[in-house]
Steps between C-alpha positions, in 0.01 A plus 500: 500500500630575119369135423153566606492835371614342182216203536214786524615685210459113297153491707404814403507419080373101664221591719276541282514255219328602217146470616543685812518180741841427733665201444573218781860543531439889505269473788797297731783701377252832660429294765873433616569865442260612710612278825878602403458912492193569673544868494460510147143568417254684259751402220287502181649201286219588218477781262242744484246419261265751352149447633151655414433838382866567454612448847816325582383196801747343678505154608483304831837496672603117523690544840230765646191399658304804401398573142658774347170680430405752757121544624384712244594271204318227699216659507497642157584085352205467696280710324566438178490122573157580653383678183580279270293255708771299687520253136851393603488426833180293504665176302505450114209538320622329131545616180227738425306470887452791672604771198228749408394527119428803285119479501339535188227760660525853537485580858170595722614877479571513140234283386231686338181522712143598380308703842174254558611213301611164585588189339205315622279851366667433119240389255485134420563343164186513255543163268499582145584151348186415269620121467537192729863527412693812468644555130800518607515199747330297186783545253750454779365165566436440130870533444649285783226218439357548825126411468301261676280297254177678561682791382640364162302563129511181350777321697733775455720571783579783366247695396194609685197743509301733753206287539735199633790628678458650843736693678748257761583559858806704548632480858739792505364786399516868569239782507718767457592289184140353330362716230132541457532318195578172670203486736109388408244708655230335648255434208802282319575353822125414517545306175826372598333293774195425312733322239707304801202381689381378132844299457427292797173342321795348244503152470745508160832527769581339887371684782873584615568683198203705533527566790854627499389755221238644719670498794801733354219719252292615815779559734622739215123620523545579863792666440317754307227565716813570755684745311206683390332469826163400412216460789141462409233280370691323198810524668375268732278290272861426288649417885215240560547377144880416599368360833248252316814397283689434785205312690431262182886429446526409896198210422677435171860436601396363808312198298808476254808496769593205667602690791333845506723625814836432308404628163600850480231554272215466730745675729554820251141492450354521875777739571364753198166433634579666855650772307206572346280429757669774705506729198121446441409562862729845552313603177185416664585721797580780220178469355279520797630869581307563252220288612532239216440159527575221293251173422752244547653683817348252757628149317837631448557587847398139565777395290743567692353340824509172272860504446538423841364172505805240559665753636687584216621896578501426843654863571211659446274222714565703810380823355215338346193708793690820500456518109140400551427801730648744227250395233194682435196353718328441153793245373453344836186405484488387193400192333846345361659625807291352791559197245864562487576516886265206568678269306857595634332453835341161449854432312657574838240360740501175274140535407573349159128370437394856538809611300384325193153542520563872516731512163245262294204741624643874529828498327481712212731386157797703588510392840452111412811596254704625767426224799458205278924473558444461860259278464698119517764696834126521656424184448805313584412715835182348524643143473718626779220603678295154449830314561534611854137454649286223467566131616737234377298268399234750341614578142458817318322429159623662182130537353381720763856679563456593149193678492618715822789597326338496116743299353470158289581204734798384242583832538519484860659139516799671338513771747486256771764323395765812440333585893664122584181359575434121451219436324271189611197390285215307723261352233430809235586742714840657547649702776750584731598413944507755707867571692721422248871597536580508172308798411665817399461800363604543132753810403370547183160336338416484152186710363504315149133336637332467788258800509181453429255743661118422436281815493228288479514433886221493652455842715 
């Protein structure tokens, strides 16, 4: 009896070794104590500890079943474990998961509050800067050598003036931040894009290079008409502007890219032209509040019925005739966009003679600009077309497949073969058989050549 005695007074400085947690040996020697004098219980082998608050807690008896805690400390480790939102009990959360910050804000009851004024009623920014280029963006830019070469006097990459530099892009920006100072109001942004759409007409530098200027110069332009929040007439004159831009590049790059789907500029490009698209058309629906109207409304709406052909945003295929019944019965009826819907539907019915026909008569420049991409995937689905009807031994020829599909016959020998067709040649004639296995349809096709479009078509 002395021995054991003498064991738990060892136990109780050993129990608990140093970070609270019995050791193995403790936890037999207990054990066998326990099965030898079973009449000793509640002994409390750990010392009380001071717990929250002041308050001495004692710990769970190791040879009693019950915790040492009565019902109303329960409940009260409850509650506090409840308030503090059950952190511990839940799993680990990591350094730094889970803890709650100091916010930077004053909070909602302390905050100062006007009666009747929001932060959607606060005034927007009126643009002060009289330059292309802020002053102050201009010497920054002077000093780190950061000027395109459209924007350098002489050469110099570092120096500059305000009839050549024009303000960049800046993609994080703040309008609690931007000072009056820094933005253009609409009469320099008016000149802004006069002098962009003017840089296109260069022939001095590469396309790309131009057209990476302007691309970055009149999303900065956008950017202003944002902050300042600028709806009317010339705000969407400067938005069609940007559109045209956009519209021309998407011909350009399309012509100068071996493979117009991978490049990511034609992909930057038509993805700045939905923007804008959807931009233009919510300012439209702004505008006509006030029963306003603009020219050009009709053929940009069609725009963006063209950018369907191929099926190249094909999210927005299936939502195609509920946007139609939310446009104004006057853009419906129109001109460019009874043009616009019949050629996606003779695109998609496989009417192709019709198809072209249609864009050498009706299209107008833009919208020649904007298909003329499309143009080679249509034809290669022609060929498809041709390849799967007819007879075997009744050959295709490339003279009269070429004026269906206005394209030179070389032109269309070429296309042929990147289709897999064989060509055969029966006297001076050349063509194609019918059922051929090998045909296929290309990924990506080349738009370096290959459209030519007569206007001089017979009607």
């Amino acid at each position: 009896m002395i021995i054991f005695f003498g064991a738990s007074k060892v136990l109780r400085a050993r129990w608990y070794n140093g970070a609270g947690v019995p050791s193995l040996a403790s936890m037999w020697t207990l054990t066998l104590f326990r099965i030898a004098f079973p009449s000793v219980t509640n002994y409390r082998t750990a010392p009380e500890a001071p717990g929250r608050g002041g308050h001495r807690t004692h710990a769970r008896s190791p040879f009693s079943s019950q915790p040492s805690m009565d019902r109303r400390d329960v409940a009260s480790n409850r509650g506090r474990n409840f308030a503090r939102g059950n952190g511990r009990g839940r799993g680990w959360r990591g350094r730094g998961e889970g803890r709650v910050y100091p916010s930077t804000q004053p909070p909602p009851s302390t905050a100062p509050v006007t009666p009747g004024v929001t932060a959607s009623d606060a005034p927007p920014i009126v643009g002060t800067c009289p330059d292309m280029c802020p002053a102050m963006e201009r010497a920054q830019r002077e000093r780190l050598r950061d000027l395109v070469v459209f924007e350098r006097v002489g050469s110099d990459r570092m120096r500059t003036s305000p009839t050549l530099a024009v303000k960049k892009f800046c993609r994080t920006i703040s309008s609690t931040s931007v000072q009056a100072s820094d933005i253009r109001p609409l009469p320099v942004l008016r000149e802004t894009m006069d002098y962009l759409l003017h840089l296109l007409k260069s022939s001095e530098y590469s396309f790309e290079l131009v057209h990476d200027f302007v691309f970055d110069r009149t999303r900065s332009v956008r950017q202003d008409l944002s902050i300042q929040n600028l709806v009317g007439d010339q705000a969407i004159h400067i938005y069609e502007d940007v559109i045209k831009f956009h519209i021309l590049s998407h011909q350009r790059l399309a012509r100068s890219c071996k493979d117009s789907d991978a490049s990511s500029l034609c992909y930057l490009n038509t993805e700045q032209l939905m923007k804008c698209l959807l931009s233009l058309f919510d300012m439209y629906h702004i505008v006509h509040k006030n029963d306003s109207h603009s020219t050009r409304e009709a053929e940009y709406y069609s725009f963006f019925v063209l950018l369907h052909l191929g099926c190249k945003i094909p999210k927005m295929a299936d939502s195609l005739s509920l946007w139609y019944s939310q446009l104004p019965a006057s853009v419906v009826r129109s001109k460019e966009m009874i043009f616009a819907r019949t050629i996606l539907r003779c695109y998609h019915l496989g009417n192709f003679k019709r198809f072209f026909c249609m864009i050498a008569a009706d299209a107008s420049d833009l919208q020649l600009c904007l298909v003329e991409p499309f143009l080679n995937e249509v034809r290669a689905r022609a060929l498809m077309y041709f390849n799967h009807s007819g007879y075997k031994l009744q050959h295709h020829p490339l003279t009269h497949l070429s004026e269906i599909l206005m394209i030179k016959e070389l032109e269309l020998e070429n296309l042929c073969s990147i289709c897999g067709l064989e060509i055969s040649e029966s006297g001076d004639t050349k063509g194609f058989a019918p059922k051929q296995t090998t045909f296929s349809l290309p990924t990506s096709i080349s738009q370096n050549s290959g459209i030519y479009i007569s206007r001089e078509i017979e009607r």
